[in-house]
Amino acid sequence: MRQPQERMDPREIQQLEELCVQDDAPWCQAKCPLHVDVRGMLEALARGDFQAAAGIYGRRVLFPAILSRVCDQPCRAVCKRNEAGEALNIGLLERSCAEYAGFAPASVKDGPRRSERVAVVGGGLSGLSAAVELVKRRYEVTLLEASDSLGGRLRSVAPDALPVEVMDEEIGRATEGVIEVHYGTRLGPDVSLANLLEQYDAVYLGVGGLSTAALDVDPEVHQAIAAGIDPVTFATSLSGVFAGGDLRSGAETVPQNGGGHDAGYSPVTSISDGRRAAISIDRFLRGESLTSQRDGEGPHDTRLFTNLTGVQPRDAISPTGPGGGYNKEEAVAEAGRCLQCQCLECVKACVYLEHFKEYPGRCIRKVTKNITSLPGKSYRTETPFINACSLCGLCGAVCPTDLDMGFVNREARKIMWSKRIMPPAIHHFAIADMDASNTGPEAIARNQPGYNSSTYLFFPGCQLSASAPGHVERMYLHLTNRLRGGVGLMLGCCGAPAAWAGRDDLFQQVLERFVHRWEEMSQPRIILACPTCSLMFKKSLPALPTLSLWEVLDEEGLPDDTPRGRGEVLAVHDACTARGAPEIQDGVRNIVRELGYQIEELPYSRSMTKCCGYGGLMYVTDRAVTDKVIESRIAESPSDYLAYCSNCRDFFAEKGKTSHHILDLIFEGCTVGAAPRSGPTLSQRRSNRRNLAAKLLVELWGEPMPEPEAHSTLKLRIPPDVANRMERDFILVEDVQRTIHHAESTGNRLEIPGEGRFVAHYRPSLVTYWVEYAPWGDEYEVFNAYSHRMQIVKDTGQ
């Protein structure tokens, strides 16, 4: 899939739906001239519902009682089960539908008949099918049959395969009273094509092959078919004359006794020819295009991909039922061998798609509807779906056509922001956290002490600094000891939250700020610890010289006091943002092996790795999906996990999975099987970044400690249940501090009578925070905290 530099428009997104192969027919259905839903029929048979299976078969087949007993099964030759055992015996299963359920008789709806009249020559399956289909379309139809009975070649089929009474009953039911039949009427000797064209508005030639004598007697027939019969429309060179069946194929052979068929005769193709010719005749008589939108008629190829990995071979069930067919139990068992061919590779791999029970073809239709709805309308019901995607790209990695729903959803978010139809609060917390990381006191950019420029620049990323600030400090000191020319340090965010939210304008601002600081530091080589930062810079700032920290450590060496493992097994979880970065994946594995650990590769790893639930801002938009994503990933192996993204480690640990960051191994070692170390809370992450910046400024660069903001000195008593709700609702301790400080300094608060408690609100941005609290000595006890997007307006009394 192309990755455009400019935002796509909704039409381009909608066109991507064509890449999804899930809606393509399975091979059996595609190669069936009548497009019988074989997959659906066999699914019903496998559960023992013969009536439902017969209904599915009969919906697509004219003369189902006949064809189910004589079908030549072009579907069987392409059955995917043939690649893992033997192809299904679909013909005998069709026969089982006839024998154990039967078919409901077709009916023609009452209504006014059309004035045009059509002549059909030939009473075999092709001619009968054309006649019945034309009657359904309300035409007056006359059928000319050379013999004294209808059925054509079917009369040569052995009675034990096709009982005569079954054939006569079904043909009679379809023709009696609705089709005028003239027996003993031969084309050529008894009636000419010219005569038919004088009496009828259109003619279908469905005879079972024409003899040379017949062609000589009626030169107009020869003229009509000499130039060939159109394989799509069945039109001949004479206007109003159409031909099909054996006349089109040129075959003149008959079924062998016993019901078999030689290579020249296909009953199912004969029925298809008659039906398709009837469509052409209908269009011809209505003055419509004969060729428009007919690509899907008849046998065709399919793009459907079905993965047979892990499918065990199973041989066909041998029939022991009456007449060489299946008994009921055998039919159910044989139908149970059907693979129920689908693609769904992305749904099988992606918890997000599985959760919403959607595949990309349908997803794109939903997304397109959402992004094309007008402002103020209530049609944008798929906004949660669009924003719950992690944008990780796994679906594209497993898709046979590279269709990436992450790409689609990212473009949809951009469009929604540009049209001002994206609710701002959806990504508010992540954007605010990014802004704090880049513009607050935790954002610093310094050359190495004693240097006026930098050859290298260590950019650990906002999340590693938030999760493990001590590791950042120790790694920076190690790099300054190993690398020559000065190693600068920049603390901040790469802008991924803005990119994930679809905020192109804000993302560009972050990149421009980074580039400006980088240029001030003499354009050093950038060492990145975070795989997300690596991805963002490589895609958006490809000219900047970047290196993975793990590449550097692999080449320059680890700290001398690094503890070593003893062959313990660690399952490596690759970050989804490193999906296309084998240099990062290899660097991590080289270090892990050097440290003395064994590596276990997870079922989804490297380019096929799964997201931890953080990417794409999934964690702030849909906690239910995030929890499923985490639980699915940690269930892949009982081993301890090794991650090189701090959020991956923290998310896994939160769910009870013992997980280690690679810097844990380098600086602390690891005890396999130990209780997982919980990650910091959201409030602790914010303070960790701030404290790390302050500590480094004081200890390395000798700068004074920044003055704390007035609200930060407030001491709070927050019960665990309130703290848990705050974490769930993305309310930081400092949000509560600001709210209480604002209330106490302005007196803008409401007192709860008789309880000594106050309720206060504060709206620093688009989110309003509410806190219920009470003074507790020199502290404040917090009883509740919540937030919403409403703006409180003072009543002026006017």
XYZ file of N, CA and C in Angstrom, residues 34 51 57 130 136 155 163 202 226 238 262 286 326 364 518 521-522 525 571 694 714 753 783:
69
model
N -23.133 -21.598 -11.771
C -24.337 -21.016 -11.171
C -24.044 -20.283 -9.869
N -32.502 -29.617 5.391
C -33.501 -28.723 4.830
C -32.879 -27.374 4.488
N -29.055 -24.509 -1.802
C -28.783 -25.035 -3.144
C -29.873 -24.601 -4.119
N -33.365 -21.337 -20.139
C -33.649 -20.045 -20.752
C -35.140 -19.772 -20.737
N -40.049 -16.138 -15.861
C -39.936 -15.386 -14.609
C -39.886 -13.884 -14.868
N -32.158 -37.677 -20.922
C -32.850 -38.942 -21.167
C -31.869 -40.108 -21.310
N -33.712 -40.833 -11.672
C -34.984 -41.511 -11.964
C -35.826 -40.696 -12.933
N -37.349 -12.379 -30.255
C -35.988 -12.882 -30.014
C -36.038 -14.398 -30.052
N -21.646 -18.901 -37.432
C -20.342 -19.066 -38.085
C -19.300 -18.122 -37.515
N -26.531 -12.489 -35.836
C -27.853 -12.007 -36.240
C -28.530 -11.325 -35.058
N -18.866 -37.270 -19.998
C -17.592 -37.131 -20.673
C -17.200 -35.663 -20.693
N -35.332 -4.825 -23.881
C -35.540 -3.573 -23.162
C -34.675 -2.446 -23.719
N -24.478 -41.157 -0.125
C -24.205 -41.126 1.299
C -25.474 -41.400 2.090
N -13.971 -0.407 6.098
C -13.757 0.764 5.258
C -15.086 1.401 4.879
N 17.854 20.577 17.552
C 18.916 19.730 16.996
C 19.928 20.566 16.230
N 22.328 22.353 18.368
C 23.344 21.480 18.962
C 24.312 20.954 17.910
N 24.344 21.608 16.756
C 25.305 21.301 15.681
C 24.970 20.022 14.923
N 24.380 13.220 15.487
C 23.719 11.937 15.210
C 22.811 11.617 16.406
N 11.117 -14.481 26.599
C 10.366 -14.352 25.353
C 10.410 -12.893 24.916
N 14.966 17.999 36.381
C 15.495 18.867 37.437
C 16.785 18.298 38.013
N 0.629 21.729 47.547
C -0.508 21.229 48.298
C -0.331 19.734 48.577
N -23.463 21.469 53.086
C -23.890 21.846 54.446
C -23.781 20.680 55.433
N -12.329 13.232 48.425
C -13.385 12.224 48.500
C -13.846 11.761 47.112
